[in-house]
Amino acid sequence: MVDDKIDRDLKNKILSLVANLREGQKQLALWKGGKMAVSAVPGAGKSHGLATAAAITIAKNKLHSNRQLIIVTYTRSATASIEKKVKEILTQELKLLPVGFSVQTIHSLAVNIANRYPQLSQLEMENRTLTDINSSHPLIFDTVNQWVKNHPELYELLLKGEKSLSDDESELLQRESILLNDILPKVAYNAISIIKSSDLTLNDSFYLPNNLSNPYPLMTIAKGLYEEYQELMIKQQRIDYDDLILSALRVLKHDRAREILQEEVFAVFEDEAQDSSPLQEKLLEILATDTQNNQTNFVRVGDSNQAINSTFTSADPKYFRDFCHQCQENNSFYTMNQAGRSCQIIIDTANKTLTWVNNKIKAELVNKKVDDISSLIPFENQEIKPVIIAENSTNINPQSEGKGLEIEYPKDIYQTVDLIKAKIIKLWDKKNKEKLENFAILVRENKQGKFLYDYLKDLEKTHNLKVKLISDTDSYAKIPQEILSLLQFLDSPHSSQYLRKTLEIVTERLNLNLEDITSLSIYPEKFLYPTLIDCPQNEQVIKIKNECIKLLQARLELAPYQLIIFLSLALKYDQLELATVQKLNERIKQEIKTNISLKSIIDTLKAIVNGEKFKGVEIEDEKSYQKEGQLTIITMHKAKGLEWDYVFLPFLHENIIPGNGEGYMPKNASFIGKFNLADVTRSILRSIVHHDKLDQKEMSIDEASLENNYQKKAEEYRLLYVAMTRAKKLLWMSSAKKAPWRWGFFEDNGNKSQLQDQAPCPVIIALS
């Protein structure tokens, strides 16, 4: 009798929770089993819906520590947020103990499985170094050098290219430098990330088809680079993040281990499913399978229209789209399309953008007679709708500020700043006497953010509005590598490779403009100490050369242990970065203790960089980006998941969004061909993995270039869509008539001759 009353009370509490949810959220909360896909538009309350559904599932099924709901997401901050929400609902709303669930990142889940069965996983975490690989990691350069050594005939083929080599030694050195430092590291990284994050790696041996009509055997090159990388990883006792997933899958191949793990998992809920890879999906699906009835209890929530990482990571929205279509056929697909974040005009603007872009791209692809159009269309046809006002509704759509959407065409980037500043001051003075609100300027590139910050930071003094600049990458992430590269240059200034790295770092950190780094780094002596018979250097090259000579002079004048601090000051590190350098310096002193020499510092730094064990001074969490009474300048990528009252989107130009779809090509790389070798390799591999074309011929370079261009354009349009949907009350967009052609080479010295006529982003024209 008492138990019946408890069940009735719990049932009523669950019904009350469900009643306060929106459509879409309700369907998620009412899930009873099997596969389900939920596509959630920006601002739909996805996290709240997922946490509520999780708590209800735990309560209904009386889950406990030996029978759990596993919730998986892709960032640590997201896991902490979801765990907190589930616990609050269980304890405060349902009056239950916060047990029966686990919130983990996909990689922490994989590690837990692998460590539980070390003999099956073969992971050996205590003897291996977990390494976060990118295209500039030293291991990638080692991979390339090893591949060149073991495949000289393929390297010679690339070196020869489509344009015959002359007898000029400098041309040969230039081609070698471009191949070894630019092209092949990017090809290697793309090949490794695609091959390793797909089902291809589950086979002990695999082959990749080559198209004999292509000038290079790209898939042979890709596989060769992957195999060299794997050998180096084993030799150096390293593992990467894909190895974590693969080790967990090795455990799940074992019948008894798999059954034990499946018995402990009631279901799997996955958040941000659009960022998943084939291996990750495979792992979660196996875990979610019920051993008794062979039913897969797998709920995936995401939005492929907000997939903004697929052109530089192994994530791919295709897999979540495919899962949604599969669930649609089984009547288990739902949408969260009511969003309470934005005012109506901003919702209408986002919807119009989505439809217009899809129609534009579709028309272009039909014109080009592309067969598989659907895979290159940027967006799923999903309309954002305002929240239907019901009793006890909260977080409903706000009223717009003025028109809610403002589009400007300033004469140049300097007038853009003036217009933004005037608008912010007007809003701040008008609105915030009663209630503090927040502002954000979202930019496509870090250098745009720095340019804006320099002109707007005085708002803090003049109007008591805090101005915060957020870099796209964590401040400490590349500091050890930068310091190492500069010290290697100081130790071996005659090295072309070390000079090249130093030029890249100095030009980026000091905002200097230098386009042709490759040519200057081929002959270090000529660059640093030119003679009368050498070609005269222009003013910009002389300026950068002098910076490099200052560094070399410090090598002669300072003790080795003083060099790191000197370098950080020379590069004008900010306060947080300087704190990180201080921490790094202390770590090096602890490691060396006695006999501090430049060589010992370099060796210690190498171990730190390669070991991935150094953690810098922690940055603030995402809440600090949305503080009231603050203007946050942040990149569009980093803004995902955040929101502000007033959002400004300046510098919307066609050459940036959507761009021409082609990746950056190093100067003088045309000998390879009129295409980006790394991007083409990536597209061909994706096509093989997507369509299981191992038994078919490789697509041509022309087809791969076209596909790559449209994939990149699609992602740029999705990035703009994400940026637009961060705004609550006002969305301000602009396209200056004159702007830098490439922001990476722009130096703000007041010289407007650097600015060129720029066409606006096509979306701005359509919205106007």
PDB file of C-alpha atoms in Angstrom, residues 260-521:
ATOM      1  CA  ILE A 260      28.924  -7.927 -18.839  1.00  0.00           C
ATOM      2  CA  LEU A 261      29.170  -4.309 -19.995  1.00  0.00           C
ATOM      3  CA  GLN A 262      25.839  -4.445 -21.838  1.00  0.00           C
ATOM      4  CA  GLU A 263      24.112  -5.843 -18.747  1.00  0.00           C
ATOM      5  CA  GLU A 264      25.302  -2.822 -16.759  1.00  0.00           C
ATOM      6  CA  VAL A 265      24.053  -0.314 -19.353  1.00  0.00           C
ATOM      7  CA  PHE A 266      20.312   0.280 -19.525  1.00  0.00           C
ATOM      8  CA  ALA A 267      20.571   2.786 -22.397  1.00  0.00           C
ATOM      9  CA  VAL A 268      22.843   5.382 -23.965  1.00  0.00           C
ATOM     10  CA  PHE A 269      21.851   9.016 -24.494  1.00  0.00           C
ATOM     11  CA  GLU A 270      24.213  10.962 -26.776  1.00  0.00           C
ATOM     12  CA  ASP A 271      24.370  14.758 -26.866  1.00  0.00           C
ATOM     13  CA  GLU A 272      25.850  16.812 -29.770  1.00  0.00           C
ATOM     14  CA  ALA A 273      25.548  13.742 -31.990  1.00  0.00           C
ATOM     15  CA  GLN A 274      26.354  15.748 -35.128  1.00  0.00           C
ATOM     16  CA  ASP A 275      29.997  15.804 -33.965  1.00  0.00           C
ATOM     17  CA  SER A 276      30.305  12.021 -33.818  1.00  0.00           C
ATOM     18  CA  SER A 277      32.541   9.783 -35.956  1.00  0.00           C
ATOM     19  CA  PRO A 278      31.799   6.253 -37.271  1.00  0.00           C
ATOM     20  CA  LEU A 279      33.961   4.626 -34.582  1.00  0.00           C
ATOM     21  CA  GLN A 280      32.251   6.567 -31.792  1.00  0.00           C
ATOM     22  CA  GLU A 281      28.791   5.700 -33.072  1.00  0.00           C
ATOM     23  CA  LYS A 282      29.779   2.017 -33.332  1.00  0.00           C
ATOM     24  CA  LEU A 283      31.055   1.957 -29.737  1.00  0.00           C
ATOM     25  CA  LEU A 284      27.894   3.555 -28.304  1.00  0.00           C
ATOM     26  CA  GLU A 285      25.540   1.384 -30.335  1.00  0.00           C
ATOM     27  CA  ILE A 286      27.187  -1.832 -29.098  1.00  0.00           C
ATOM     28  CA  LEU A 287      27.005  -0.650 -25.470  1.00  0.00           C
ATOM     29  CA  ALA A 288      23.340   0.327 -25.877  1.00  0.00           C
ATOM     30  CA  THR A 289      22.272  -3.125 -27.079  1.00  0.00           C
ATOM     31  CA  ASP A 290      20.155  -5.094 -24.570  1.00  0.00           C
ATOM     32  CA  THR A 291      21.458  -8.667 -24.358  1.00  0.00           C
ATOM     33  CA  GLN A 292      18.059 -10.130 -23.422  1.00  0.00           C
ATOM     34  CA  ASN A 293      15.909  -8.865 -26.297  1.00  0.00           C
ATOM     35  CA  ASN A 294      18.651  -7.638 -28.669  1.00  0.00           C
ATOM     36  CA  GLN A 295      17.020  -4.181 -28.677  1.00  0.00           C
ATOM     37  CA  THR A 296      19.326  -1.172 -29.023  1.00  0.00           C
ATOM     38  CA  ASN A 297      18.338   1.523 -26.515  1.00  0.00           C
ATOM     39  CA  PHE A 298      20.137   4.435 -28.111  1.00  0.00           C
ATOM     40  CA  VAL A 299      18.899   8.044 -28.073  1.00  0.00           C
ATOM     41  CA  ARG A 300      20.856  10.634 -30.073  1.00  0.00           C
ATOM     42  CA  VAL A 301      20.254  14.382 -29.839  1.00  0.00           C
ATOM     43  CA  GLY A 302      21.948  16.937 -32.074  1.00  0.00           C
ATOM     44  CA  ASP A 303      21.596  19.335 -34.990  1.00  0.00           C
ATOM     45  CA  SER A 304      23.433  18.700 -38.252  1.00  0.00           C
ATOM     46  CA  ASN A 305      22.660  22.325 -39.185  1.00  0.00           C
ATOM     47  CA  GLN A 306      25.087  23.353 -36.432  1.00  0.00           C
ATOM     48  CA  ALA A 307      27.907  21.039 -37.581  1.00  0.00           C
ATOM     49  CA  ILE A 308      30.869  23.422 -37.815  1.00  0.00           C
ATOM     50  CA  ASN A 309      33.905  21.191 -37.181  1.00  0.00           C
ATOM     51  CA  SER A 310      33.898  18.697 -40.039  1.00  0.00           C
ATOM     52  CA  THR A 311      36.444  20.404 -42.311  1.00  0.00           C
ATOM     53  CA  PHE A 312      39.209  20.310 -39.690  1.00  0.00           C
ATOM     54  CA  THR A 313      38.307  17.301 -37.493  1.00  0.00           C
ATOM     55  CA  SER A 314      37.126  13.742 -38.104  1.00  0.00           C
ATOM     56  CA  ALA A 315      33.555  14.725 -37.123  1.00  0.00           C
ATOM     57  CA  ASP A 316      31.008  14.492 -39.917  1.00  0.00           C
ATOM     58  CA  PRO A 317      27.291  15.476 -39.802  1.00  0.00           C
ATOM     59  CA  LYS A 318      26.498  12.806 -42.421  1.00  0.00           C
ATOM     60  CA  TYR A 319      26.382  10.057 -39.806  1.00  0.00           C
ATOM     61  CA  PHE A 320      23.850  11.799 -37.578  1.00  0.00           C
ATOM     62  CA  ARG A 321      21.777  12.678 -40.650  1.00  0.00           C
ATOM     63  CA  ASP A 322      21.802   9.022 -41.700  1.00  0.00           C
ATOM     64  CA  PHE A 323      20.738   7.981 -38.190  1.00  0.00           C
ATOM     65  CA  CYS A 324      17.880  10.526 -38.273  1.00  0.00           C
ATOM     66  CA  HIS A 325      16.677   9.204 -41.637  1.00  0.00           C
ATOM     67  CA  GLN A 326      16.831   5.629 -40.330  1.00  0.00           C
ATOM     68  CA  CYS A 327      14.739   6.587 -37.281  1.00  0.00           C
ATOM     69  CA  GLN A 328      12.341   8.513 -39.506  1.00  0.00           C
ATOM     70  CA  GLU A 329      11.563   5.291 -41.366  1.00  0.00           C
ATOM     71  CA  ASN A 330      10.814   3.622 -38.012  1.00  0.00           C
ATOM     72  CA  ASN A 331       8.676   6.537 -36.745  1.00  0.00           C
ATOM     73  CA  SER A 332      11.170   7.307 -33.976  1.00  0.00           C
ATOM     74  CA  PHE A 333      12.468  10.652 -35.231  1.00  0.00           C
ATOM     75  CA  TYR A 334      11.385  13.905 -33.554  1.00  0.00           C
ATOM     76  CA  THR A 335      12.325  17.554 -33.707  1.00  0.00           C
ATOM     77  CA  MET A 336      12.769  20.193 -31.054  1.00  0.00           C
ATOM     78  CA  ASN A 337      11.860  23.115 -33.259  1.00  0.00           C
ATOM     79  CA  GLN A 338      10.459  25.578 -30.697  1.00  0.00           C
ATOM     80  CA  ALA A 339      13.227  27.943 -29.618  1.00  0.00           C
ATOM     81  CA  GLY A 340      12.770  30.578 -26.928  1.00  0.00           C
ATOM     82  CA  ARG A 341      16.138  32.310 -27.295  1.00  0.00           C
ATOM     83  CA  SER A 342      15.545  34.847 -30.060  1.00  0.00           C
ATOM     84  CA  CYS A 343      12.928  37.391 -31.050  1.00  0.00           C
ATOM     85  CA  GLN A 344      10.721  36.652 -34.057  1.00  0.00           C
ATOM     86  CA  ILE A 345      12.673  38.705 -36.612  1.00  0.00           C
ATOM     87  CA  ILE A 346      15.914  36.871 -35.788  1.00  0.00           C
ATOM     88  CA  ILE A 347      14.146  33.515 -36.080  1.00  0.00           C
ATOM     89  CA  ASP A 348      12.714  34.583 -39.460  1.00  0.00           C
ATOM     90  CA  THR A 349      16.169  35.741 -40.589  1.00  0.00           C
ATOM     91  CA  ALA A 350      17.786  32.411 -39.679  1.00  0.00           C
ATOM     92  CA  ASN A 351      15.019  30.447 -41.433  1.00  0.00           C
ATOM     93  CA  LYS A 352      15.266  32.604 -44.537  1.00  0.00           C
ATOM     94  CA  THR A 353      19.040  32.155 -44.614  1.00  0.00           C
ATOM     95  CA  LEU A 354      18.723  28.369 -44.406  1.00  0.00           C
ATOM     96  CA  THR A 355      16.192  28.162 -47.257  1.00  0.00           C
ATOM     97  CA  TRP A 356      17.988  30.668 -49.466  1.00  0.00           C
ATOM     98  CA  VAL A 357      21.395  28.983 -49.083  1.00  0.00           C
ATOM     99  CA  ASN A 358      19.985  25.517 -49.812  1.00  0.00           C
ATOM    100  CA  ASN A 359      18.238  26.758 -52.970  1.00  0.00           C
ATOM    101  CA  LYS A 360      21.369  28.593 -54.130  1.00  0.00           C
ATOM    102  CA  ILE A 361      23.687  25.609 -53.644  1.00  0.00           C
ATOM    103  CA  LYS A 362      21.170  23.210 -55.193  1.00  0.00           C
ATOM    104  CA  ALA A 363      20.909  25.378 -58.313  1.00  0.00           C
ATOM    105  CA  GLU A 364      24.711  25.579 -58.603  1.00  0.00           C
ATOM    106  CA  LEU A 365      25.126  21.804 -58.268  1.00  0.00           C
ATOM    107  CA  VAL A 366      22.411  21.099 -60.847  1.00  0.00           C
ATOM    108  CA  ASN A 367      24.212  23.508 -63.169  1.00  0.00           C
ATOM    109  CA  LYS A 368      27.461  21.606 -62.655  1.00  0.00           C
ATOM    110  CA  LYS A 369      25.620  18.300 -63.263  1.00  0.00           C
ATOM    111  CA  VAL A 370      26.663  16.802 -59.920  1.00  0.00           C
ATOM    112  CA  ASP A 371      25.119  13.361 -59.342  1.00  0.00           C
ATOM    113  CA  ASP A 372      24.913  13.202 -55.531  1.00  0.00           C
ATOM    114  CA  ILE A 373      23.498  16.635 -54.689  1.00  0.00           C
ATOM    115  CA  SER A 374      21.955  15.692 -51.334  1.00  0.00           C
ATOM    116  CA  SER A 375      25.307  15.107 -49.607  1.00  0.00           C
ATOM    117  CA  LEU A 376      26.515  18.623 -50.486  1.00  0.00           C
ATOM    118  CA  ILE A 377      23.414  20.592 -49.461  1.00  0.00           C
ATOM    119  CA  PRO A 378      24.440  22.585 -46.349  1.00  0.00           C
ATOM    120  CA  PHE A 379      21.240  22.327 -44.286  1.00  0.00           C
ATOM    121  CA  GLU A 380      18.476  19.918 -43.379  1.00  0.00           C
ATOM    122  CA  ASN A 381      15.088  21.555 -44.001  1.00  0.00           C
ATOM    123  CA  GLN A 382      14.229  22.315 -40.386  1.00  0.00           C
ATOM    124  CA  GLU A 383      12.437  25.522 -39.489  1.00  0.00           C
ATOM    125  CA  ILE A 384      12.923  27.282 -36.153  1.00  0.00           C
ATOM    126  CA  LYS A 385       9.609  28.196 -34.522  1.00  0.00           C
ATOM    127  CA  PRO A 386       8.912  30.468 -31.546  1.00  0.00           C
ATOM    128  CA  VAL A 387       7.758  28.931 -28.278  1.00  0.00           C
ATOM    129  CA  ILE A 388       4.017  28.410 -28.041  1.00  0.00           C
ATOM    130  CA  ILE A 389       3.016  30.334 -24.932  1.00  0.00           C
ATOM    131  CA  ALA A 390       1.412  28.070 -22.390  1.00  0.00           C
ATOM    132  CA  GLU A 391       0.580  28.385 -18.715  1.00  0.00           C
ATOM    133  CA  ASN A 392       3.722  28.613 -16.538  1.00  0.00           C
ATOM    134  CA  SER A 393       5.901  29.093 -19.644  1.00  0.00           C
ATOM    135  CA  THR A 394       9.398  30.428 -19.002  1.00  0.00           C
ATOM    136  CA  ASN A 395      12.202  31.546 -21.283  1.00  0.00           C
ATOM    137  CA  ILE A 396       9.793  32.595 -24.034  1.00  0.00           C
ATOM    138  CA  ASN A 397      10.954  34.663 -26.970  1.00  0.00           C
ATOM    139  CA  PRO A 398      11.982  38.232 -26.035  1.00  0.00           C
ATOM    140  CA  GLN A 399      10.838  41.423 -27.709  1.00  0.00           C
ATOM    141  CA  SER A 400      13.163  42.762 -30.389  1.00  0.00           C
ATOM    142  CA  GLU A 401      15.320  45.833 -29.864  1.00  0.00           C
ATOM    143  CA  GLY A 402      14.155  48.252 -32.547  1.00  0.00           C
ATOM    144  CA  LYS A 403      13.782  46.347 -35.814  1.00  0.00           C
ATOM    145  CA  GLY A 404      15.685  43.375 -34.383  1.00  0.00           C
ATOM    146  CA  LEU A 405      17.773  43.085 -37.548  1.00  0.00           C
ATOM    147  CA  GLU A 406      20.094  45.799 -38.861  1.00  0.00           C
ATOM    148  CA  ILE A 407      22.280  45.505 -41.956  1.00  0.00           C
ATOM    149  CA  GLU A 408      24.986  48.058 -42.729  1.00  0.00           C
ATOM    150  CA  TYR A 409      27.429  48.631 -45.614  1.00  0.00           C
ATOM    151  CA  PRO A 410      30.214  50.814 -44.137  1.00  0.00           C
ATOM    152  CA  LYS A 411      32.764  52.335 -46.501  1.00  0.00           C
ATOM    153  CA  ASP A 412      35.632  50.430 -44.838  1.00  0.00           C
ATOM    154  CA  ILE A 413      36.596  48.413 -41.757  1.00  0.00           C
ATOM    155  CA  TYR A 414      37.360  51.569 -39.778  1.00  0.00           C
ATOM    156  CA  GLN A 415      33.865  52.958 -40.272  1.00  0.00           C
ATOM    157  CA  THR A 416      32.580  49.509 -39.271  1.00  0.00           C
ATOM    158  CA  VAL A 417      34.219  49.962 -35.859  1.00  0.00           C
ATOM    159  CA  ASP A 418      32.758  53.457 -35.519  1.00  0.00           C
ATOM    160  CA  LEU A 419      29.231  52.201 -36.284  1.00  0.00           C
ATOM    161  CA  ILE A 420      29.517  49.299 -33.837  1.00  0.00           C
ATOM    162  CA  LYS A 421      30.867  51.558 -31.119  1.00  0.00           C
ATOM    163  CA  ALA A 422      28.110  54.129 -31.584  1.00  0.00           C
ATOM    164  CA  LYS A 423      25.412  51.438 -31.538  1.00  0.00           C
ATOM    165  CA  ILE A 424      26.774  49.773 -28.403  1.00  0.00           C
ATOM    166  CA  ILE A 425      27.017  53.102 -26.544  1.00  0.00           C
ATOM    167  CA  LYS A 426      23.443  53.971 -27.528  1.00  0.00           C
ATOM    168  CA  LEU A 427      22.110  50.590 -26.351  1.00  0.00           C
ATOM    169  CA  TRP A 428      24.191  50.620 -23.176  1.00  0.00           C
ATOM    170  CA  ASP A 429      23.104  54.110 -22.163  1.00  0.00           C
ATOM    171  CA  LYS A 430      19.469  53.457 -23.065  1.00  0.00           C
ATOM    172  CA  LYS A 431      18.897  49.986 -21.658  1.00  0.00           C
ATOM    173  CA  ASN A 432      21.249  49.248 -18.848  1.00  0.00           C
ATOM    174  CA  LYS A 433      20.235  51.887 -16.348  1.00  0.00           C
ATOM    175  CA  GLU A 434      17.476  49.504 -15.287  1.00  0.00           C
ATOM    176  CA  LYS A 435      18.780  46.054 -16.187  1.00  0.00           C
ATOM    177  CA  LEU A 436      22.238  44.906 -17.204  1.00  0.00           C
ATOM    178  CA  GLU A 437      22.435  43.128 -20.527  1.00  0.00           C
ATOM    179  CA  ASN A 438      25.296  41.744 -22.596  1.00  0.00           C
ATOM    180  CA  PHE A 439      26.854  42.240 -26.019  1.00  0.00           C
ATOM    181  CA  ALA A 440      28.973  40.136 -28.364  1.00  0.00           C
ATOM    182  CA  ILE A 441      30.891  40.708 -31.578  1.00  0.00           C
ATOM    183  CA  LEU A 442      31.383  37.429 -33.430  1.00  0.00           C
ATOM    184  CA  VAL A 443      34.212  37.281 -35.954  1.00  0.00           C
ATOM    185  CA  ARG A 444      35.419  34.674 -38.417  1.00  0.00           C
ATOM    186  CA  GLU A 445      39.144  35.091 -37.698  1.00  0.00           C
ATOM    187  CA  ASN A 446      41.170  35.823 -34.561  1.00  0.00           C
ATOM    188  CA  LYS A 447      42.918  38.768 -36.195  1.00  0.00           C
ATOM    189  CA  GLN A 448      39.569  40.482 -36.839  1.00  0.00           C
ATOM    190  CA  GLY A 449      38.836  40.169 -33.114  1.00  0.00           C
ATOM    191  CA  LYS A 450      42.174  41.703 -32.149  1.00  0.00           C
ATOM    192  CA  PHE A 451      41.578  44.598 -34.582  1.00  0.00           C
ATOM    193  CA  LEU A 452      38.168  45.323 -33.025  1.00  0.00           C
ATOM    194  CA  TYR A 453      39.437  44.971 -29.465  1.00  0.00           C
ATOM    195  CA  ASP A 454      42.167  47.575 -30.018  1.00  0.00           C
ATOM    196  CA  TYR A 455      39.534  50.159 -31.033  1.00  0.00           C
ATOM    197  CA  LEU A 456      36.814  49.214 -28.517  1.00  0.00           C
ATOM    198  CA  LYS A 457      38.703  48.440 -25.300  1.00  0.00           C
ATOM    199  CA  ASP A 458      38.453  52.080 -24.161  1.00  0.00           C
ATOM    200  CA  LEU A 459      34.680  51.535 -23.624  1.00  0.00           C
ATOM    201  CA  GLU A 460      35.691  50.135 -20.248  1.00  0.00           C
ATOM    202  CA  LYS A 461      37.064  53.510 -19.167  1.00  0.00           C
ATOM    203  CA  THR A 462      34.637  55.805 -20.961  1.00  0.00           C
ATOM    204  CA  HIS A 463      31.353  53.920 -20.392  1.00  0.00           C
ATOM    205  CA  ASN A 464      32.097  51.345 -17.679  1.00  0.00           C
ATOM    206  CA  LEU A 465      31.388  48.504 -20.125  1.00  0.00           C
ATOM    207  CA  LYS A 466      33.840  45.618 -19.734  1.00  0.00           C
ATOM    208  CA  VAL A 467      35.394  44.505 -23.042  1.00  0.00           C
ATOM    209  CA  LYS A 468      36.683  40.915 -23.204  1.00  0.00           C
ATOM    210  CA  LEU A 469      38.610  39.383 -26.113  1.00  0.00           C
ATOM    211  CA  ILE A 470      38.445  35.579 -26.360  1.00  0.00           C
ATOM    212  CA  SER A 471      40.986  33.801 -28.544  1.00  0.00           C
ATOM    213  CA  ASP A 472      39.837  30.836 -30.640  1.00  0.00           C
ATOM    214  CA  THR A 473      42.460  28.631 -29.018  1.00  0.00           C
ATOM    215  CA  ASP A 474      43.388  28.303 -25.356  1.00  0.00           C
ATOM    216  CA  SER A 475      46.185  30.749 -24.601  1.00  0.00           C
ATOM    217  CA  TYR A 476      48.533  28.131 -23.202  1.00  0.00           C
ATOM    218  CA  ALA A 477      47.944  25.427 -25.815  1.00  0.00           C
ATOM    219  CA  LYS A 478      50.760  26.345 -28.172  1.00  0.00           C
ATOM    220  CA  ILE A 479      53.113  28.234 -25.851  1.00  0.00           C
ATOM    221  CA  PRO A 480      55.532  25.323 -25.128  1.00  0.00           C
ATOM    222  CA  GLN A 481      55.755  24.553 -28.860  1.00  0.00           C
ATOM    223  CA  GLU A 482      56.360  28.220 -29.726  1.00  0.00           C
ATOM    224  CA  ILE A 483      59.117  28.591 -27.126  1.00  0.00           C
ATOM    225  CA  LEU A 484      60.697  25.322 -28.255  1.00  0.00           C
ATOM    226  CA  SER A 485      60.713  26.426 -31.912  1.00  0.00           C
ATOM    227  CA  LEU A 486      62.352  29.754 -31.057  1.00  0.00           C
ATOM    228  CA  LEU A 487      64.996  28.118 -28.851  1.00  0.00           C
ATOM    229  CA  GLN A 488      65.790  25.644 -31.622  1.00  0.00           C
ATOM    230  CA  PHE A 489      66.285  28.614 -33.953  1.00  0.00           C
ATOM    231  CA  LEU A 490      68.594  30.294 -31.437  1.00  0.00           C
ATOM    232  CA  ASP A 491      70.557  27.066 -31.154  1.00  0.00           C
ATOM    233  CA  SER A 492      70.711  26.446 -34.942  1.00  0.00           C
ATOM    234  CA  PRO A 493      70.008  29.708 -36.819  1.00  0.00           C
ATOM    235  CA  HIS A 494      71.373  28.172 -40.047  1.00  0.00           C
ATOM    236  CA  SER A 495      68.466  25.671 -40.154  1.00  0.00           C
ATOM    237  CA  SER A 496      65.886  26.503 -42.821  1.00  0.00           C
ATOM    238  CA  GLN A 497      63.197  24.601 -40.909  1.00  0.00           C
ATOM    239  CA  TYR A 498      63.799  26.434 -37.610  1.00  0.00           C
ATOM    240  CA  LEU A 499      63.930  29.835 -39.328  1.00  0.00           C
ATOM    241  CA  ARG A 500      60.652  29.100 -41.095  1.00  0.00           C
ATOM    242  CA  LYS A 501      58.929  28.247 -37.793  1.00  0.00           C
ATOM    243  CA  THR A 502      60.350  31.378 -36.174  1.00  0.00           C
ATOM    244  CA  LEU A 503      59.082  33.582 -39.015  1.00  0.00           C
ATOM    245  CA  GLU A 504      55.601  32.059 -38.687  1.00  0.00           C
ATOM    246  CA  ILE A 505      55.534  32.696 -34.926  1.00  0.00           C
ATOM    247  CA  VAL A 506      56.993  36.220 -35.061  1.00  0.00           C
ATOM    248  CA  THR A 507      54.687  37.410 -37.860  1.00  0.00           C
ATOM    249  CA  GLU A 508      51.603  36.027 -36.110  1.00  0.00           C
ATOM    250  CA  ARG A 509      52.457  37.244 -32.610  1.00  0.00           C
ATOM    251  CA  LEU A 510      53.620  40.726 -33.653  1.00  0.00           C
ATOM    252  CA  ASN A 511      50.909  41.166 -36.294  1.00  0.00           C
ATOM    253  CA  LEU A 512      53.469  41.601 -39.074  1.00  0.00           C
ATOM    254  CA  ASN A 513      52.742  41.002 -42.727  1.00  0.00           C
ATOM    255  CA  LEU A 514      54.927  38.460 -44.520  1.00  0.00           C
ATOM    256  CA  GLU A 515      53.418  36.447 -47.337  1.00  0.00           C
ATOM    257  CA  ASP A 516      56.282  34.396 -48.763  1.00  0.00           C
ATOM    258  CA  ILE A 517      57.890  32.795 -45.711  1.00  0.00           C
ATOM    259  CA  THR A 518      59.067  29.768 -47.703  1.00  0.00           C
ATOM    260  CA  SER A 519      61.361  31.721 -50.045  1.00  0.00           C
ATOM    261  CA  LEU A 520      62.934  33.723 -47.229  1.00  0.00           C
ATOM    262  CA  SER A 521      63.650  30.657 -45.096  1.00  0.00           C
TER     263      SER A 521
END
